[in-house]
mmCIF file of C-alpha atoms and ligand atoms in Angstrom:
data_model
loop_
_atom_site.group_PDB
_atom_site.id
_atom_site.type_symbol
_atom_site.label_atom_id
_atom_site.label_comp_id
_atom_site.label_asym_id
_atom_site.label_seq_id
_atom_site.Cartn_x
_atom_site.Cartn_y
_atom_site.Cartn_z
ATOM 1 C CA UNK A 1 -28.363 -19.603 17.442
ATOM 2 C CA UNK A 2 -27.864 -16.793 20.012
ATOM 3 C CA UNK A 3 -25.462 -14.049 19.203
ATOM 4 C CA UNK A 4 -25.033 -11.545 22.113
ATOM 5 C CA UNK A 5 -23.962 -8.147 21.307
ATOM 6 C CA UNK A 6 -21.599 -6.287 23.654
ATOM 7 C CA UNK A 7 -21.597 -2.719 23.218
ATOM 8 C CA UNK A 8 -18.323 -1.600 25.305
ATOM 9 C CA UNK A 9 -19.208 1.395 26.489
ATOM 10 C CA UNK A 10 -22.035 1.946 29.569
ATOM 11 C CA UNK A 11 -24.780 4.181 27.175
ATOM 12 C CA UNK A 12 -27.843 1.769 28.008
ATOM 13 C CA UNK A 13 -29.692 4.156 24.464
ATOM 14 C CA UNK A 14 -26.856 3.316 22.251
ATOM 15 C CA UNK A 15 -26.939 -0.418 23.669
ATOM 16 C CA UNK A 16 -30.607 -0.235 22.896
ATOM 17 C CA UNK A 17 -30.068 1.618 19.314
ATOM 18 C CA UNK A 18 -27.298 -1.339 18.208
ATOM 19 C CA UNK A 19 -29.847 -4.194 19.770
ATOM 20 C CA UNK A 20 -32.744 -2.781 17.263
ATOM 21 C CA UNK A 21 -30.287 -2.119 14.305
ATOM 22 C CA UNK A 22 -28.879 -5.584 14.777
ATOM 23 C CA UNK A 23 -32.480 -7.525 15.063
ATOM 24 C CA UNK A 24 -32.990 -5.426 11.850
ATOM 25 C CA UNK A 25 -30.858 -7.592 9.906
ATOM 26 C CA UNK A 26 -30.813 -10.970 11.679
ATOM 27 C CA UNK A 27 -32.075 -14.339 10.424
ATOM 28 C CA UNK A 28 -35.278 -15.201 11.778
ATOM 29 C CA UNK A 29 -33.832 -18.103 13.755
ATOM 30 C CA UNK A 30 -31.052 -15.810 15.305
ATOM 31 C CA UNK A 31 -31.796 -14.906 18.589
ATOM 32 C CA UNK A 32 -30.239 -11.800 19.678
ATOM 33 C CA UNK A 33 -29.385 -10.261 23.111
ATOM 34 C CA UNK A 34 -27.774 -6.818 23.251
ATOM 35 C CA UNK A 35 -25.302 -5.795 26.502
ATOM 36 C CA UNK A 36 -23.582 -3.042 28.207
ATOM 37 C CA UNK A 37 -20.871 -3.436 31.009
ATOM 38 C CA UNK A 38 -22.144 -1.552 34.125
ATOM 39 C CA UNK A 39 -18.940 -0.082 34.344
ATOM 40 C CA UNK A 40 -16.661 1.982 32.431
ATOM 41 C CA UNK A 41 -16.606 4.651 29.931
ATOM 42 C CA UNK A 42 -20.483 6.207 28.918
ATOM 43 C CA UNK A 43 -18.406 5.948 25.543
ATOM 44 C CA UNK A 44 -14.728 5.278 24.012
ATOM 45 C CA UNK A 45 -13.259 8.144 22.190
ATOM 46 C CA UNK A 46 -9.014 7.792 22.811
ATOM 47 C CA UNK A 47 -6.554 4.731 23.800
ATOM 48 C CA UNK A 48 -7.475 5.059 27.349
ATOM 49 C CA UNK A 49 -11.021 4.302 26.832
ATOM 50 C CA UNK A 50 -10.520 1.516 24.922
ATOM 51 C CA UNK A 51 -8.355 0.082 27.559
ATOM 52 C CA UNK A 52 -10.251 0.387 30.219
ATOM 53 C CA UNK A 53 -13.665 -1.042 28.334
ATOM 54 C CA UNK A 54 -11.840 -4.005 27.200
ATOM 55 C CA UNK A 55 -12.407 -5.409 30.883
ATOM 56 C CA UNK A 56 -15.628 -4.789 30.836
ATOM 57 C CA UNK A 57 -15.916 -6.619 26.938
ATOM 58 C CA UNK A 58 -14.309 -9.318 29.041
ATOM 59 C CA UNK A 59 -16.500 -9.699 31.486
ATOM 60 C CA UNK A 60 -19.249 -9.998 29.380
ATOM 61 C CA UNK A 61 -18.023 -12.465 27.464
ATOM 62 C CA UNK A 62 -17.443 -14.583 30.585
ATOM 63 C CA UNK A 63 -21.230 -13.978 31.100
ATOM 64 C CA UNK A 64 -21.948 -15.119 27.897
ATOM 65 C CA UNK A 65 -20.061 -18.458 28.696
ATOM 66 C CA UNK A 66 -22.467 -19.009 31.261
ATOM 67 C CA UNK A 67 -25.540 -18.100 29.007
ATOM 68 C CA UNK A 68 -24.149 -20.608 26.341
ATOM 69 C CA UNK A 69 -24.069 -17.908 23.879
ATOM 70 C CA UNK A 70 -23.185 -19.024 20.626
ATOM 71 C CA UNK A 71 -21.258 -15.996 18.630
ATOM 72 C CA UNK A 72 -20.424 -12.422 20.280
ATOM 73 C CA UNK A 73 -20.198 -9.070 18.730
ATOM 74 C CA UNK A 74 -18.135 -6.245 20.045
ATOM 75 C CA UNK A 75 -20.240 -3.284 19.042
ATOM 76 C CA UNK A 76 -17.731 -0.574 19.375
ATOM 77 C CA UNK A 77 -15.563 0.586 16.418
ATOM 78 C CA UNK A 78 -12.445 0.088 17.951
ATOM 79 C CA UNK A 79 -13.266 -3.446 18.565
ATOM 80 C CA UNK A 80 -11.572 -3.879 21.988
ATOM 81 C CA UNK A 81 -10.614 -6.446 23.663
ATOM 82 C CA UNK A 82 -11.386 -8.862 20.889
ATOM 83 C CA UNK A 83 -7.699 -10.881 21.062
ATOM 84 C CA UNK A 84 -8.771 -11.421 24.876
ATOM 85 C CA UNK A 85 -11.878 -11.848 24.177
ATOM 86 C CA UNK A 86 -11.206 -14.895 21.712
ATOM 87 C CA UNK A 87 -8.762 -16.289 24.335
ATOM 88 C CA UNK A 88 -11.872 -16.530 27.037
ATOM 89 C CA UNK A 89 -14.360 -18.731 24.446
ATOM 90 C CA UNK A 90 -14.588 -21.181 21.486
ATOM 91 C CA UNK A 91 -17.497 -19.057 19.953
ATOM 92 C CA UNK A 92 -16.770 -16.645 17.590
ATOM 93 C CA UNK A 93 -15.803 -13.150 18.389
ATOM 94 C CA UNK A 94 -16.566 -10.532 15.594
ATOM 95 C CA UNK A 95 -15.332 -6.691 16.295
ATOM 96 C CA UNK A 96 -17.324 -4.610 14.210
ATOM 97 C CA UNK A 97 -14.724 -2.705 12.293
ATOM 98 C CA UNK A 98 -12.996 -5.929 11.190
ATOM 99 C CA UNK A 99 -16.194 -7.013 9.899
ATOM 100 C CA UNK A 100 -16.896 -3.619 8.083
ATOM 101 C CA UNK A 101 -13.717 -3.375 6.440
ATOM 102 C CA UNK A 102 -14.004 -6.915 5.291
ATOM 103 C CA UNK A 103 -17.387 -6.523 3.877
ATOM 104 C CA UNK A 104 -16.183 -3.065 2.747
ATOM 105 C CA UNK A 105 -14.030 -5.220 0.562
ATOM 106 C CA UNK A 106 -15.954 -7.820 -0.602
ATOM 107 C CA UNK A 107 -18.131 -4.489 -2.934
ATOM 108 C CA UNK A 108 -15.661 -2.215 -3.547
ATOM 109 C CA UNK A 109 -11.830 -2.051 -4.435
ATOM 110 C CA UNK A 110 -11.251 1.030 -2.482
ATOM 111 C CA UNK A 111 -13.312 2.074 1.181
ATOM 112 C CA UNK A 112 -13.312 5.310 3.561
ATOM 113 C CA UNK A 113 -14.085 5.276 6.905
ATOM 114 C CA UNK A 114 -16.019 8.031 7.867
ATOM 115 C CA UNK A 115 -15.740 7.797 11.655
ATOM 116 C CA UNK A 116 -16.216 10.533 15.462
ATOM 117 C CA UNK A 117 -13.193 12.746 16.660
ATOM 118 C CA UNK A 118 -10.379 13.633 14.538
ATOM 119 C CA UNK A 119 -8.568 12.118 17.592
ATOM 120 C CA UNK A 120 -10.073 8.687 16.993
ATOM 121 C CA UNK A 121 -8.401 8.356 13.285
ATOM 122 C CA UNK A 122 -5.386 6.685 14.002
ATOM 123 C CA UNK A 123 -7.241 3.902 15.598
ATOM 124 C CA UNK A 124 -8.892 3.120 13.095
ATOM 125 C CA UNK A 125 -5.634 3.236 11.147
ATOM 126 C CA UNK A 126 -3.780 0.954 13.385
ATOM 127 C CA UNK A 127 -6.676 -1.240 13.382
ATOM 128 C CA UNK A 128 -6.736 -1.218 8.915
ATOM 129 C CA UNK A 129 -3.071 -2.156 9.293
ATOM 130 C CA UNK A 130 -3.604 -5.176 11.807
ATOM 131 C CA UNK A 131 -6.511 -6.405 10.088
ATOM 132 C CA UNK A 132 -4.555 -5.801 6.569
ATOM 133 C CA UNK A 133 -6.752 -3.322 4.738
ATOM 134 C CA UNK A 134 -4.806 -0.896 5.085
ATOM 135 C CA UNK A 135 -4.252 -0.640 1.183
ATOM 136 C CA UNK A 136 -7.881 -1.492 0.798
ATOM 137 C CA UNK A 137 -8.417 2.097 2.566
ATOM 138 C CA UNK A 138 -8.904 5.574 0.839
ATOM 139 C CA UNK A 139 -8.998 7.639 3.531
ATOM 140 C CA UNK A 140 -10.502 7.901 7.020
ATOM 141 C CA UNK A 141 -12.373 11.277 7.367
ATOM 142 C CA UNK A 142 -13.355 12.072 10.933
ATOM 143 C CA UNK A 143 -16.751 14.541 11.515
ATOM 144 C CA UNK A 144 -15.749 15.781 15.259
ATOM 145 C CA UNK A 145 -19.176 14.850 16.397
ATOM 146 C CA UNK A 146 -18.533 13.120 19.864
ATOM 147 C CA UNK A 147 -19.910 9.425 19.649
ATOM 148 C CA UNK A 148 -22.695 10.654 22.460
ATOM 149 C CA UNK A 149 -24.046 13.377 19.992
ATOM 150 C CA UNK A 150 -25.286 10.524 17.921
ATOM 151 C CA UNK A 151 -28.113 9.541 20.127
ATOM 152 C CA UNK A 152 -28.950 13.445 20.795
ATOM 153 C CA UNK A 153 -28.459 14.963 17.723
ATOM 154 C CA UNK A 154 -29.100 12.272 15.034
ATOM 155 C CA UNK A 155 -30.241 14.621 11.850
ATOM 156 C CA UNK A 156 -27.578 16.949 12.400
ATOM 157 C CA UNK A 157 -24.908 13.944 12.544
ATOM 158 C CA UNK A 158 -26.506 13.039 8.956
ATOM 159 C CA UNK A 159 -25.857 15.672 7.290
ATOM 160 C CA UNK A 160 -22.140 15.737 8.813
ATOM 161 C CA UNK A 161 -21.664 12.182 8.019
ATOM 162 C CA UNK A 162 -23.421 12.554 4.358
ATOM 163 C CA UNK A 163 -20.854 15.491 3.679
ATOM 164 C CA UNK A 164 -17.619 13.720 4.423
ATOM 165 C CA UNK A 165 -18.912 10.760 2.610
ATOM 166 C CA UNK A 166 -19.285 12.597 -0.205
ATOM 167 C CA UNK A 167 -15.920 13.977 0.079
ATOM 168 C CA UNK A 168 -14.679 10.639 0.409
ATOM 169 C CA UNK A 169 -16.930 9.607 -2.949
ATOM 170 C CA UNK A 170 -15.873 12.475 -5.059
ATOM 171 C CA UNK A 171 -12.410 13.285 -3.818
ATOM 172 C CA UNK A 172 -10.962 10.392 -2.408
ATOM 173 C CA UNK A 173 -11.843 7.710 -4.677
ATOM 174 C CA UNK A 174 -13.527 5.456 -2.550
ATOM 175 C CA UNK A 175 -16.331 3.388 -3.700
ATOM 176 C CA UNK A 176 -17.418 2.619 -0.825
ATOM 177 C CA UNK A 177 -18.532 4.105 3.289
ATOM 178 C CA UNK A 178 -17.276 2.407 6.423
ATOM 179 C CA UNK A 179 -19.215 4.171 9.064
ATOM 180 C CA UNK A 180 -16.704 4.424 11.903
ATOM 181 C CA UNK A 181 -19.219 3.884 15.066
ATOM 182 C CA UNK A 182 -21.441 1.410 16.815
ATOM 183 C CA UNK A 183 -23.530 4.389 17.202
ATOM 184 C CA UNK A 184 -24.019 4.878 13.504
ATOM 185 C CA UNK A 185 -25.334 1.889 12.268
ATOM 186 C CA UNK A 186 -28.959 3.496 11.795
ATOM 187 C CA UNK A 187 -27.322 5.984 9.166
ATOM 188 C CA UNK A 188 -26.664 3.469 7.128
ATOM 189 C CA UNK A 189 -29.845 2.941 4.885
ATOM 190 C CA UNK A 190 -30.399 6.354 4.328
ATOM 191 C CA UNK A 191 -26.663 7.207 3.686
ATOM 192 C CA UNK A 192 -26.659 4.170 1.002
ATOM 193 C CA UNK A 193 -29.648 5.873 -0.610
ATOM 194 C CA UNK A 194 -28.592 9.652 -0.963
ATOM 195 C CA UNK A 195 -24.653 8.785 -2.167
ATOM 196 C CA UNK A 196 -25.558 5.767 -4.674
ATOM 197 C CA UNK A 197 -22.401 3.730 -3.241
ATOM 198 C CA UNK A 198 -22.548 0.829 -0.519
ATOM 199 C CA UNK A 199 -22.410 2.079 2.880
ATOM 200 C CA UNK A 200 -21.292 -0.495 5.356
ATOM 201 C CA UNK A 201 -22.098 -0.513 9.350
ATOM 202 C CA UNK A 202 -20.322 -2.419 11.218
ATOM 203 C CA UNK A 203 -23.223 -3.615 13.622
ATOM 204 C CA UNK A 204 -24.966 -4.945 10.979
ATOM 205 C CA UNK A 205 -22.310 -6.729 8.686
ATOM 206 C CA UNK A 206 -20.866 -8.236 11.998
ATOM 207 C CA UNK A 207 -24.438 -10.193 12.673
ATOM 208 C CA UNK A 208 -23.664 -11.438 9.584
ATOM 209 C CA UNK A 209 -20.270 -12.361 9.462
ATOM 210 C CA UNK A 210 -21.392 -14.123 12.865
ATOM 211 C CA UNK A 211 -24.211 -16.146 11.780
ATOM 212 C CA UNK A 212 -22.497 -17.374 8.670
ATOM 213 C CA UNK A 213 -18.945 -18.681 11.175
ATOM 214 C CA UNK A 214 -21.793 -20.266 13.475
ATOM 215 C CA UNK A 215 -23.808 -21.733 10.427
ATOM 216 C CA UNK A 216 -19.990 -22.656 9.206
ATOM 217 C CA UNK A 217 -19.663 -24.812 12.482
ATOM 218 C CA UNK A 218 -16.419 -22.966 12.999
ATOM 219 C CA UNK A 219 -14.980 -21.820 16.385
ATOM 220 C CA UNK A 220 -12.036 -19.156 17.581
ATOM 221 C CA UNK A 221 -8.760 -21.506 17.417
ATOM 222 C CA UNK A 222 -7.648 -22.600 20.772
ATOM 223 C CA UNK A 223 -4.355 -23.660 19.374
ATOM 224 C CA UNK A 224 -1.647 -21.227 19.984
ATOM 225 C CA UNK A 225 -1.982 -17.496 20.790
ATOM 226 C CA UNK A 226 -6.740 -17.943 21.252
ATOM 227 C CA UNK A 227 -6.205 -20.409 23.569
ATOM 228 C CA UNK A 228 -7.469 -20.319 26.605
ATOM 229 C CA UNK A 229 -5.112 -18.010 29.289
ATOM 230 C CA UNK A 230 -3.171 -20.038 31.490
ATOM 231 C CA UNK A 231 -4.391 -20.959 35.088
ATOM 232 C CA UNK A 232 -3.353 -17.888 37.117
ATOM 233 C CA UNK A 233 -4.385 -15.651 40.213
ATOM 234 C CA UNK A 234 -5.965 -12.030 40.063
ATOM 235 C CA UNK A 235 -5.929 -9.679 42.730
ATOM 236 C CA UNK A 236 -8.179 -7.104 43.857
ATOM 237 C CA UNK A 237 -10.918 -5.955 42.197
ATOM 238 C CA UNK A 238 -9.596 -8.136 39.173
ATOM 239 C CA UNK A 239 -10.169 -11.086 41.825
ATOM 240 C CA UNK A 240 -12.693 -12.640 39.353
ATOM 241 C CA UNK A 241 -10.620 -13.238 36.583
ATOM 242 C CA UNK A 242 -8.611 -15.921 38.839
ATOM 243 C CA UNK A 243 -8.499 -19.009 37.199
ATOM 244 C CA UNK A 244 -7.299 -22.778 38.910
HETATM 245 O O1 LIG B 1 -14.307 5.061 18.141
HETATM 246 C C1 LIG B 1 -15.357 5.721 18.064
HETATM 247 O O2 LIG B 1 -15.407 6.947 18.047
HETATM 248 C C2 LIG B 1 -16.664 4.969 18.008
HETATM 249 C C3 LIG B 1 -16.758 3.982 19.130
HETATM 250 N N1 LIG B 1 -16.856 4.589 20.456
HETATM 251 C C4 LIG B 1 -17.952 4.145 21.089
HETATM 252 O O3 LIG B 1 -18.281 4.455 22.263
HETATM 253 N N2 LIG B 1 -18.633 3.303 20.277
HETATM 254 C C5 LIG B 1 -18.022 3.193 19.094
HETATM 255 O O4 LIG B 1 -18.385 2.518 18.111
#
């Protein structure tokens, strides 16, 4: 099977750095190819970055369509785009927090998402509330490191990211770490080693999650709200979206 990973924002290292961390993990028989819009955001830290890099997520996936790619993964915490993204194919569409927090709750009866900016918190909360984990979730500690300082500074991010984890361990009663960032996913082994608890990246339990709905035969519903969008015109630079 192919899976293609899309990693929303334009950082062609952090693209790179999810591509290795997801061939990592993969079956042997999974083929994977990892992706960056060329434009938008370098990364997505608030509500208007996520907005404007769910065009790009949906370009990519219209891409895909013409690769005949057979699951996609949207390698950015916030998982945008991923409703419009499952409108524009039958293959499945995996967002990476969704699939942490699920997997999150398959080992643990209580999670915290240790995630970037203290201003990126309540998206993750809105997105535990959409995805109904909310009650599943301890706490969501942020570190302030911007999502860019991950690729720059990575042994100073550890030890920020070990010591709200072990906040969230001690204090918050979680048995469990959600890391809150595409960018993170090579914490993970090391984190799972030095706090004794399962720490989840998203970029890694989404291959997953995506291999088993492909090996599952199963496809995004196209009845009701996933189907495909209706036949309509774009304008302007959105021209080629336009649909007959
Ligand atoms: O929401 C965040 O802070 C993390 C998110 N931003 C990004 O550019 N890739 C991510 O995974």
């Amino acid at each position: 099977m192919h899976i293609r990973l899309i990693n929303p924002n334009t950082s062609a290292a952090m693209t790179a750095s999810i591509g290795a961390a997801a061939q990592r993990i993969a079956a042997p028989t999974t083929r994977l190819t990892a992706v960056n819009p060329a434009d938008g955001p370098e990364s997505i830290e608030s509500h208007f970055d996520d907005a404007i890099a769910a065009v790009g997520v949906c370009e990519e996936i219209l891409r895909g369509e013409r690769d005949g790619v057979d699951a996609y993964i949207i390698a950015c915490f916030g998982d945008p785009g991923l409703n419009a993204a499952r409108e524009l194919t039958r293959a499945p569409v995996i967002g990476i927090a969704q699939a942490a927090f699920h997997m999150a709750s398959l080992v643990s009866t209580r999670f915290s998402v240790v995630t970037t900016l203290r201003r990126t918190v309540i998206l993750a909360e809105h997105l535990l509330s959409q995805y109904g984990c909310a009650t599943l979730c301890a706490s969501v500690r942020a570190t302030d490191i911007p999502v860019l300082e991950l690729e720059h500074n990575p042994s100073a991010c550890a030890a920020q990211l070990i010591d709200q984890a072990q906040h969230a361990r001690d204090h918050d009663g979680a048995g469990a770490i959600v890391l809150g960032c595409g960018g993170m996913a090579s914490f993970a082994a090391d984190m799972q080693a030095a706090l004794g608890i399962p720490v989840i990246d998203g970029v890694s339990a989404a291959v997953k999650l995506a291999e088993a709905a492909v090996g599952l035969g199963l496809h995004t519903s196209k009845h009701g709200d996933l189907a495909t969008p209706l036949p309509k015109s774009f304008t302007g630079r959105f021209a080629h979206f336009s649909r007959s």
